[in-house]
Amino acid sequence: MIQKGQSAGVSLSELMQLDEVARAALCTDIAIETLASACIEQLQGLAMQDLEHALNAVGWVIARADETDSGTLKVQARTAGAFALSLGNQFEEATVLLKEAESQAASLDDLSRGRVAQAWVQPLARLGRLTEATTSAERAIVCFELADEYILAAKAHTNLGIVQRMRENPAAAIHHFDKALPMLVDQPTAVAQLQNNRAEALLELAEFASAERAFKLAMLAFDEGSMGRAAAVAQGNLADLLGMQGKFAEALRHFEHARRRLEDGNAPGDAARLAAERAEVLSLIGLPEEAVEACLQATASLDKTGLKREAARARMATTIALVRSGRLKEAEVIAREAAAQFAAVGAEQALAKANVLLANIESRRGCHDAAISLLTDARNSLRNVPIEKARTGAMLASILLDAGRAKESLQEVELALSIAEQLDLAPLRADMLHTRARAQAKLGERDAAIVSMRKAIDEVERLRGLLQADRLRVAWLGDRVSVYSDLVSLLLERRTEGDVATAFEMLERSKSRSLLDLVDGGSRLAESVIERDTSDRDTSASELVERLLASQAELNALYSAIDRQDVAVQDNESQLRSSRMRRLEQEIARTEGQLSATRRFGPIFTRSLELSTLQRTLGDHDGLVSYFGAAGQIGVLVVRSDRVHAIPVLCTEKQAEALQKRLLFQLNRAVMSSASSTDDERTQRLIDRELHVMHQLLIAPIAGVLDGLHSLTILPHGRMYALPFHLLRGADGLLLEGCDVSVAPSASIAHHMATHHRALTQGRALVVGVADEQAPQIADEAVAVAVAIPGCQTLIGADATAEAFLTQANGASLIHLACHGHFPAGDPLEARFKLADRWVTAREIFALDLHGSTVILSCCDVGRSRVAEGDEIFGLTRAFLASGVSALVTSLWPAHDATTRTLISDFYKGLVQGQSVTKALCGAQRNCAKRNDHPAQWGHFVSVGMP
Amino acid sequence: MPNHESMDDGQRFEHLVDLASGAQVPDAPDPKDASGTSTKIVGALRGILDSLRVSGEPEESSILRASSMPGSLASRLGLDKLGVGLAQLVGDTRGVVLAGYRGAATTYALTFTTDGVEIHLEVLPSEYDGDKAEIQAHIDTGDDETNDVTVRFHKTSDSTEVSTAQLDDGGYLTVSLPLGTYDMLIELESRSVLVPAVEIG
């Protein structure tokens, strides 16, 4: 601590922690010039390290300088104060001080005038007054050189370089940075700032390797100087660069580290800018909704801090995300706001970029001519910025193709592709290769199109390999799944030798691919999210885990308070609870996202199944039907042990969805009618009609190939996951009556499940039953199952607590669960079943080790899933498959208590006799059909896996 | 004073038409509740009209006469739609627990019928917008009379048309509506059906 009267030991930081009286008392014996001089010297350094205290000190330091007779000290105090204020984004306040300083410096020496001119540069530049900022920087250089202050002149060159960057002249910027660099070798902090800015300029010139090196050097230098905030900005820039190159996981990791460096809240502008840049990467990966939310928050914050350029850039990021989400109207409004902001600060190239976005919006509205015109103008303005030239060219090519101008599209994309190749812009290259392939296909160059498609897929796969979090892989592939389906269509059209096998392989790569990674990787990935990783040196990771666990615990407590009436009845209390639950769910998703950026996930990738391997697995009477979507159409591939049959177009996706909706509507009606004891004769007639219509659409065209099959595995596409395929009714009756039917997300997953199956005898069985007044037969069912499987563990009634279940489920060879279930469509990872004390959610199932287990879910709705692009299913089915089950029976709609009790009894008779899960289930369902039970009461059960 | 007990449906209808059009006055008019009396008359008219439609068409001229009540009142009471079959609510699953099922319903259903036509509506909360709901409907005419059928949704409060949809070939439609109460007018090939006061939300 400083002592009264010890002028040499004055510490501005410590002084500012005292109250006014104590501070004055401590300074009484220090000569005012000495005190002012010492404080001015320290103010700039304090601003870099502890902005809050520095901002508090500005007025006090100026007051001390004004107590002296020294004009130089008065000027220096104001320039140092302006520096601190600028750092705190208080630019207008900074300019007030600088005007005072300027007038005081008029009669002083070159050095003083140079200092004032130098101090003007940042606030002017940040306020968008770039011409004045340039003049000030140039004046500062001249003054410093006249005063023989070459280090200061170098710093002024650095500033001028920064302004040149803002004037969209990166080459001039680098010229000034390179002039400054040799003179600053002994100034590590200045070198760090310079390297960061030089890297940004290099990035604009698409000199990626040099830019990456410069950012890393800057980060290191800032860290060594304990300048956390500056290091965060450099790290954010590095992340931005990595994202552009398709190194998404690395980019998100750097963003997360940078975000944490700014968590103290002292730099809201930088934090918001970082958030906007991160959102751009999220958009690129395929998570636009998440990006929109982040961007809107960032924009509001940047508007508040007056950072116009950054705010405009955040608006651009918002627009990109909104366009990708299909929210064109909102996107247009925000893009126009961004354009106006760029126009206001004279940023012509940025304005052109905003026009590129507006062109994209026009094109998506089908206004191709307007879009092409906007893009052509924008491209002209951006011709000297290689990245933008490539991006604009790619977009133009895509729009030309949509406008039916395939030849011009091909020319444009070739040009853009050559730039992207040089720049190593991997994500853009993948998209361009796809556009090129589409153009070639349109022009009848099918073979060339197939080659281009495969190159595009190689690029998509390579980038996918760099993503380690499940969520990111789902989004990335989901956003680009049309490359695979377009290739499948071309291959099935050409059908030279090997094409069908390749088409099958491509389909497998595009169906539930991330789930396959989870299934094969088992619970390792899930565990690494939930459990603490002591090997992670980053201590904040364990804080995140703590936060995650706390949120999950609270959420589970809230779930346990829900009873079934809550779903329908919304009183005030339950609304408050729902609102809190939604907040917690968002918090959990956010924390998981942050966590995934801090962990070292081992790469868990699995090869998709090859056609020949599948065919070797299938018996003479087994078949597999894989539905797929391509360009709005649904096609199908039927695989038997000795042949493959393909129909590229069965119907349109819209047609299938509409008919499916009709069927599900009638099934739901039947359930409701049955519950309210109203007439069900009409519903039976209507259901039969829709089952027949659906059969005609999806099964009848392949009926000949299915002839003679005893078992059939169906791989649905998109919303078809909700379809009870086994109930579809042809002329010979239900599909189920001809063969055993199961479903699976992909052949690779089904094959994996089949090859990792554990027999019932290889381990213990666990039977869980929680009955209540609404579903009293659950108790009998659980007892009957326990009797059928001698030696099993039972958790019935009050014993069936969540903790007991989660503990005993691990490692069980068979789990039978009879209880209530619920599927919240809005948040499928909160799909859940109700045990004695609380609900157990899909999130918790991910953490279980159920490798090789058979799981029977005798509950309502637990087989429902939300299906994302790439046929990735989200719900309890995903959770159980990811935890390693080898066979799963689940329910597509509410389970009728009494009929289920009987069906389950029949099912276990078959199972203990050695039948497969699918065979036993289908046998039990056939018995229901024979008894003329209403199909809505037993058709909800489906078997997931291979028969 | 007519003896209501001894009237058949046709005579009762004509009597009510007289009352609605002002040609006769009610037996015991209540000056404090003119609209209430009118509502009762219209209610009775509607009921009897449905019964007459089963046994034989009522006279078109009588319907016209009853509909000639002055503008806004006529519209408010639905007299201007007397030529339209009025569907009656026969099923409502709101508040019905799925007894005998291992779960809970997240939707509710309303079923209306009139003259061989059944209208079944399922109301789903919107996934993205809490102020809206998705309505799926199936209209079963029993004779596949679903080609070119237009369904209009009017706000019950002020008769503003808020949405129009066409039935598909199976008699289905899906529409998204803000929460509220709607009259649903189904324009079949040979007739129209009004489903009054459908509560959404």
Coordinates of N, CA, C and O in Angstrom, one line a residue, chain A residues 775-861:
Chain A
A775 N -54.4 -45.8 -15.3 CA -53.9 -47.0 -16.0 C -53.6 -48.1 -15.0 O -52.4 -48.4 -14.7
P776 N -54.6 -48.7 -14.4 CA -54.4 -49.6 -13.3 C -53.8 -50.9 -13.7 O -53.2 -51.6 -12.9
Q777 N -54.0 -51.3 -15.0 CA -53.5 -52.6 -15.5 C -52.0 -52.7 -15.6 O -51.4 -53.8 -15.7
I778 N -51.3 -51.6 -15.4 CA -49.9 -51.6 -15.4 C -49.3 -52.5 -14.3 O -48.4 -53.3 -14.6
A779 N -49.9 -52.5 -13.2 CA -49.4 -53.3 -12.1 C -49.5 -54.8 -12.4 O -48.5 -55.5 -12.3
D780 N -50.6 -55.2 -13.0 CA -50.8 -56.6 -13.4 C -49.8 -57.0 -14.5 O -49.2 -58.0 -14.5
E781 N -49.6 -56.0 -15.4 CA -48.7 -56.3 -16.5 C -47.2 -56.5 -16.0 O -46.6 -57.5 -16.4
A782 N -46.8 -55.7 -15.0 CA -45.5 -55.8 -14.5 C -45.3 -57.1 -13.8 O -44.3 -57.8 -14.0
V783 N -46.3 -57.5 -13.0 CA -46.2 -58.8 -12.3 C -46.2 -59.9 -13.3 O -45.4 -60.9 -13.2
A784 N -47.0 -59.9 -14.4 CA -47.0 -60.9 -15.4 C -45.7 -61.0 -16.1 O -45.2 -62.2 -16.3
V785 N -45.1 -59.9 -16.4 CA -43.8 -59.9 -17.1 C -42.7 -60.6 -16.1 O -41.9 -61.4 -16.5
A786 N -42.8 -60.2 -14.8 CA -41.8 -60.7 -13.9 C -42.0 -62.2 -13.7 O -41.0 -62.9 -13.6
V787 N -43.2 -62.7 -13.8 CA -43.4 -64.1 -13.8 C -42.8 -64.8 -15.0 O -42.2 -65.9 -14.9
A788 N -43.0 -64.1 -16.2 CA -42.5 -64.7 -17.4 C -41.0 -64.8 -17.5 O -40.4 -65.6 -18.2
I789 N -40.3 -63.9 -16.7 CA -38.8 -63.9 -16.8 C -38.3 -64.2 -15.3 O -38.0 -63.3 -14.6
P790 N -38.2 -65.5 -15.0 CA -37.8 -65.8 -13.7 C -36.4 -65.2 -13.3 O -35.5 -65.1 -14.2
G791 N -36.3 -64.7 -12.1 CA -35.0 -64.2 -11.6 C -34.8 -62.7 -11.9 O -33.8 -62.2 -11.7
C792 N -35.8 -62.1 -12.5 CA -35.6 -60.7 -12.9 C -35.7 -59.8 -11.7 O -36.3 -60.2 -10.6
Q793 N -35.1 -58.6 -11.8 CA -35.3 -57.6 -10.7 C -36.6 -56.9 -11.0 O -36.9 -56.6 -12.1
T794 N -37.3 -56.5 -9.9 CA -38.5 -55.7 -10.1 C -38.5 -54.4 -9.4 O -37.9 -54.4 -8.3
L795 N -39.0 -53.4 -10.0 CA -39.3 -52.1 -9.3 C -40.7 -51.8 -9.6 O -41.0 -51.3 -10.7
I796 N -41.6 -52.1 -8.6 CA -43.0 -51.9 -8.9 C -43.6 -50.9 -7.8 O -43.2 -51.0 -6.7
G797 N -44.4 -50.1 -8.3 CA -45.1 -49.1 -7.4 C -44.1 -48.1 -6.8 O -43.2 -47.6 -7.6
A798 N -44.2 -47.9 -5.5 CA -43.3 -46.9 -4.9 C -41.9 -47.2 -5.0 O -41.0 -46.3 -4.8
D799 N -41.5 -48.5 -5.2 CA -40.1 -48.9 -5.3 C -39.5 -48.3 -6.6 O -38.2 -48.3 -6.7
A800 N -40.3 -48.1 -7.5 CA -39.8 -47.7 -8.9 C -39.4 -46.2 -8.9 O -40.0 -45.4 -9.6
T801 N -38.4 -45.9 -8.1 CA -38.0 -44.5 -8.1 C -37.0 -44.3 -9.3 O -36.4 -45.2 -9.8
A802 N -36.8 -43.0 -9.6 CA -35.9 -42.7 -10.7 C -34.5 -43.1 -10.4 O -33.8 -43.7 -11.3
E803 N -34.1 -42.9 -9.2 CA -32.7 -43.3 -8.8 C -32.5 -44.8 -8.9 O -31.5 -45.3 -9.4
A804 N -33.5 -45.5 -8.4 CA -33.4 -47.0 -8.4 C -33.3 -47.4 -9.9 O -32.5 -48.3 -10.3
F805 N -34.2 -46.9 -10.7 CA -34.2 -47.3 -12.1 C -32.9 -47.0 -12.8 O -32.3 -47.8 -13.5
L806 N -32.4 -45.7 -12.6 CA -31.2 -45.3 -13.3 C -30.0 -46.1 -12.9 O -29.0 -46.4 -13.6
T807 N -30.0 -46.5 -11.6 CA -28.9 -47.4 -11.1 C -29.0 -48.8 -11.7 O -28.0 -49.3 -12.2
Q808 N -30.2 -49.4 -11.6 CA -30.3 -50.8 -12.0 C -30.4 -51.0 -13.5 O -30.2 -52.1 -13.9
A809 N -30.8 -50.0 -14.2 CA -30.9 -50.2 -15.7 C -29.5 -50.4 -16.3 O -29.4 -51.2 -17.3
N810 N -28.5 -49.8 -15.8 CA -27.1 -49.9 -16.3 C -26.8 -51.4 -16.4 O -26.8 -52.1 -15.4
G811 N -26.5 -51.9 -17.6 CA -26.0 -53.2 -17.7 C -27.1 -54.3 -17.8 O -26.7 -55.5 -18.0
A812 N -28.3 -54.0 -17.6 CA -29.4 -55.0 -17.7 C -29.5 -55.5 -19.1 O -29.3 -54.8 -20.1
S813 N -29.8 -56.8 -19.3 CA -30.0 -57.4 -20.6 C -31.4 -57.1 -21.2 O -31.6 -57.1 -22.4
L814 N -32.3 -57.0 -20.3 CA -33.7 -56.6 -20.7 C -34.3 -55.6 -19.7 O -34.2 -55.8 -18.5
I815 N -35.0 -54.6 -20.2 CA -35.7 -53.7 -19.3 C -37.1 -53.6 -19.8 O -37.3 -53.3 -21.0
H816 N -38.0 -53.8 -19.0 CA -39.5 -53.6 -19.3 C -40.0 -52.5 -18.5 O -39.9 -52.5 -17.2
L817 N -40.5 -51.4 -19.1 CA -41.0 -50.3 -18.4 C -42.5 -50.1 -18.7 O -42.8 -49.9 -19.9
A818 N -43.3 -50.2 -17.7 CA -44.7 -49.9 -17.9 C -45.1 -48.7 -17.0 O -45.1 -48.9 -15.8
C819 N -45.4 -47.6 -17.6 CA -45.8 -46.4 -16.9 C -46.3 -45.4 -17.8 O -46.5 -45.7 -19.0
H820 N -46.6 -44.2 -17.3 CA -47.0 -43.1 -18.2 C -45.8 -42.5 -19.0 O -44.7 -42.5 -18.5
G821 N -46.1 -42.0 -20.2 CA -45.1 -41.4 -21.0 C -45.6 -40.1 -21.5 O -46.8 -39.8 -21.6
H822 N -44.7 -39.2 -21.9 CA -45.1 -37.9 -22.5 C -44.0 -37.5 -23.5 O -42.8 -37.6 -23.3
F823 N -44.5 -37.0 -24.7 CA -43.5 -36.4 -25.7 C -43.8 -35.0 -25.9 O -44.9 -34.6 -26.5
P824 N -43.0 -34.0 -25.4 CA -43.2 -32.6 -25.7 C -42.6 -32.3 -27.1 O -41.4 -32.3 -27.2
A825 N -43.5 -32.0 -28.1 CA -43.0 -31.8 -29.4 C -42.0 -30.7 -29.5 O -41.1 -30.7 -30.3
G826 N -42.2 -29.7 -28.7 CA -41.3 -28.5 -28.8 C -39.9 -28.7 -28.3 O -39.0 -28.1 -28.7
D827 N -39.7 -29.7 -27.4 CA -38.4 -30.0 -26.9 C -38.2 -31.5 -26.7 O -38.4 -32.1 -25.6
P828 N -37.9 -32.2 -27.8 CA -38.0 -33.7 -27.8 C -37.0 -34.3 -26.9 O -37.2 -35.5 -26.5
L829 N -35.9 -33.6 -26.5 CA -35.0 -34.2 -25.5 C -35.5 -34.3 -24.1 O -35.0 -34.8 -23.2
E830 N -36.7 -33.6 -24.0 CA -37.4 -33.7 -22.7 C -38.5 -34.8 -22.8 O -39.4 -34.8 -21.9
A831 N -38.5 -35.6 -23.8 CA -39.5 -36.7 -23.8 C -39.2 -37.5 -22.6 O -38.1 -37.7 -22.1
R832 N -40.2 -38.1 -21.9 CA -40.0 -38.6 -20.6 C -41.1 -39.7 -20.2 O -42.1 -39.8 -20.9
F833 N -40.7 -40.5 -19.2 CA -41.7 -41.4 -18.7 C -41.7 -41.2 -17.2 O -40.7 -40.8 -16.6
K834 N -42.8 -41.6 -16.6 CA -43.0 -41.2 -15.2 C -42.8 -42.4 -14.2 O -43.6 -43.4 -14.3
L835 N -41.9 -42.3 -13.3 CA -41.7 -43.3 -12.3 C -42.4 -42.9 -11.0 O -43.1 -41.9 -11.0
A836 N -42.1 -43.6 -10.0 CA -42.9 -43.4 -8.7 C -42.7 -42.0 -8.2 O -43.6 -41.3 -7.7
D837 N -41.4 -41.4 -8.3 CA -41.2 -40.1 -7.7 C -41.1 -39.0 -8.6 O -41.3 -37.8 -8.3
R838 N -40.7 -39.3 -9.9 CA -40.5 -38.2 -10.8 C -40.4 -38.7 -12.3 O -40.4 -39.9 -12.5
W839 N -40.4 -37.8 -13.2 CA -40.2 -38.1 -14.6 C -38.8 -38.4 -14.9 O -37.9 -37.7 -14.3
V840 N -38.5 -39.3 -15.8 CA -37.1 -39.5 -16.2 C -37.1 -39.1 -17.7 O -37.9 -39.5 -18.5
T841 N -36.1 -38.3 -18.0 CA -36.1 -37.7 -19.4 C -35.1 -38.4 -20.3 O -34.2 -39.1 -19.9
A842 N -35.2 -38.1 -21.6 CA -34.3 -38.6 -22.6 C -32.9 -38.2 -22.3 O -32.0 -39.0 -22.5
R843 N -32.7 -37.0 -21.8 CA -31.3 -36.6 -21.4 C -30.6 -37.5 -20.5 O -29.5 -37.8 -20.6
E844 N -31.4 -38.1 -19.5 CA -30.8 -39.0 -18.5 C -30.5 -40.3 -19.2 O -29.6 -41.0 -18.8
I845 N -31.3 -40.7 -20.1 CA -31.1 -42.0 -20.8 C -29.8 -42.0 -21.6 O -29.1 -43.1 -21.6
F846 N -29.5 -40.9 -22.1 CA -28.2 -40.8 -22.9 C -27.0 -41.3 -22.0 O -26.0 -41.8 -22.5
A847 N -27.1 -41.0 -20.7 CA -26.0 -41.3 -19.9 C -25.9 -42.8 -19.4 O -25.0 -43.2 -18.8
L848 N -26.9 -43.6 -19.8 CA -26.9 -45.0 -19.3 C -26.1 -45.8 -20.2 O -25.9 -45.5 -21.4
D849 N -25.6 -46.9 -19.7 CA -24.9 -47.9 -20.5 C -25.8 -49.1 -20.7 O -26.0 -49.9 -19.8
L850 N -26.5 -49.2 -21.9 CA -27.4 -50.2 -22.2 C -27.0 -51.1 -23.3 O -27.8 -51.6 -24.1
H851 N -25.7 -51.2 -23.5 CA -25.1 -52.0 -24.7 C -25.7 -53.4 -24.7 O -25.5 -54.2 -23.8
G852 N -26.3 -53.7 -25.9 CA -26.8 -55.0 -26.1 C -28.1 -55.3 -25.5 O -28.7 -56.4 -25.6
S853 N -28.7 -54.3 -24.8 CA -30.0 -54.6 -24.0 C -31.2 -54.6 -24.9 O -31.2 -54.0 -26.0
T854 N -32.2 -55.3 -24.5 CA -33.5 -55.2 -25.1 C -34.4 -54.3 -24.2 O -34.4 -54.5 -23.0
V855 N -35.0 -53.3 -24.8 CA -35.8 -52.4 -23.9 C -37.3 -52.4 -24.5 O -37.5 -52.2 -25.7
I856 N -38.2 -52.6 -23.6 CA -39.6 -52.6 -24.0 C -40.3 -51.4 -23.2 O -40.3 -51.4 -22.0
L857 N -40.8 -50.4 -24.0 CA -41.4 -49.2 -23.4 C -42.9 -49.3 -23.5 O -43.4 -49.1 -24.6
S858 N -43.5 -49.8 -22.5 CA -45.0 -50.0 -22.5 C -45.6 -48.7 -21.9 O -46.2 -48.7 -20.8
C859 N -45.5 -47.6 -22.6 CA -45.9 -46.3 -22.2 C -46.5 -45.5 -23.4 O -46.2 -45.9 -24.5
C860 N -47.1 -44.4 -23.1 CA -47.7 -43.6 -24.2 C -46.6 -42.8 -24.9 O -45.7 -42.2 -24.2
D861 N -46.7 -42.7 -26.2 CA -46.0 -41.6 -27.0 C -44.5 -41.7 -26.9 O -43.9 -40.8 -27.5

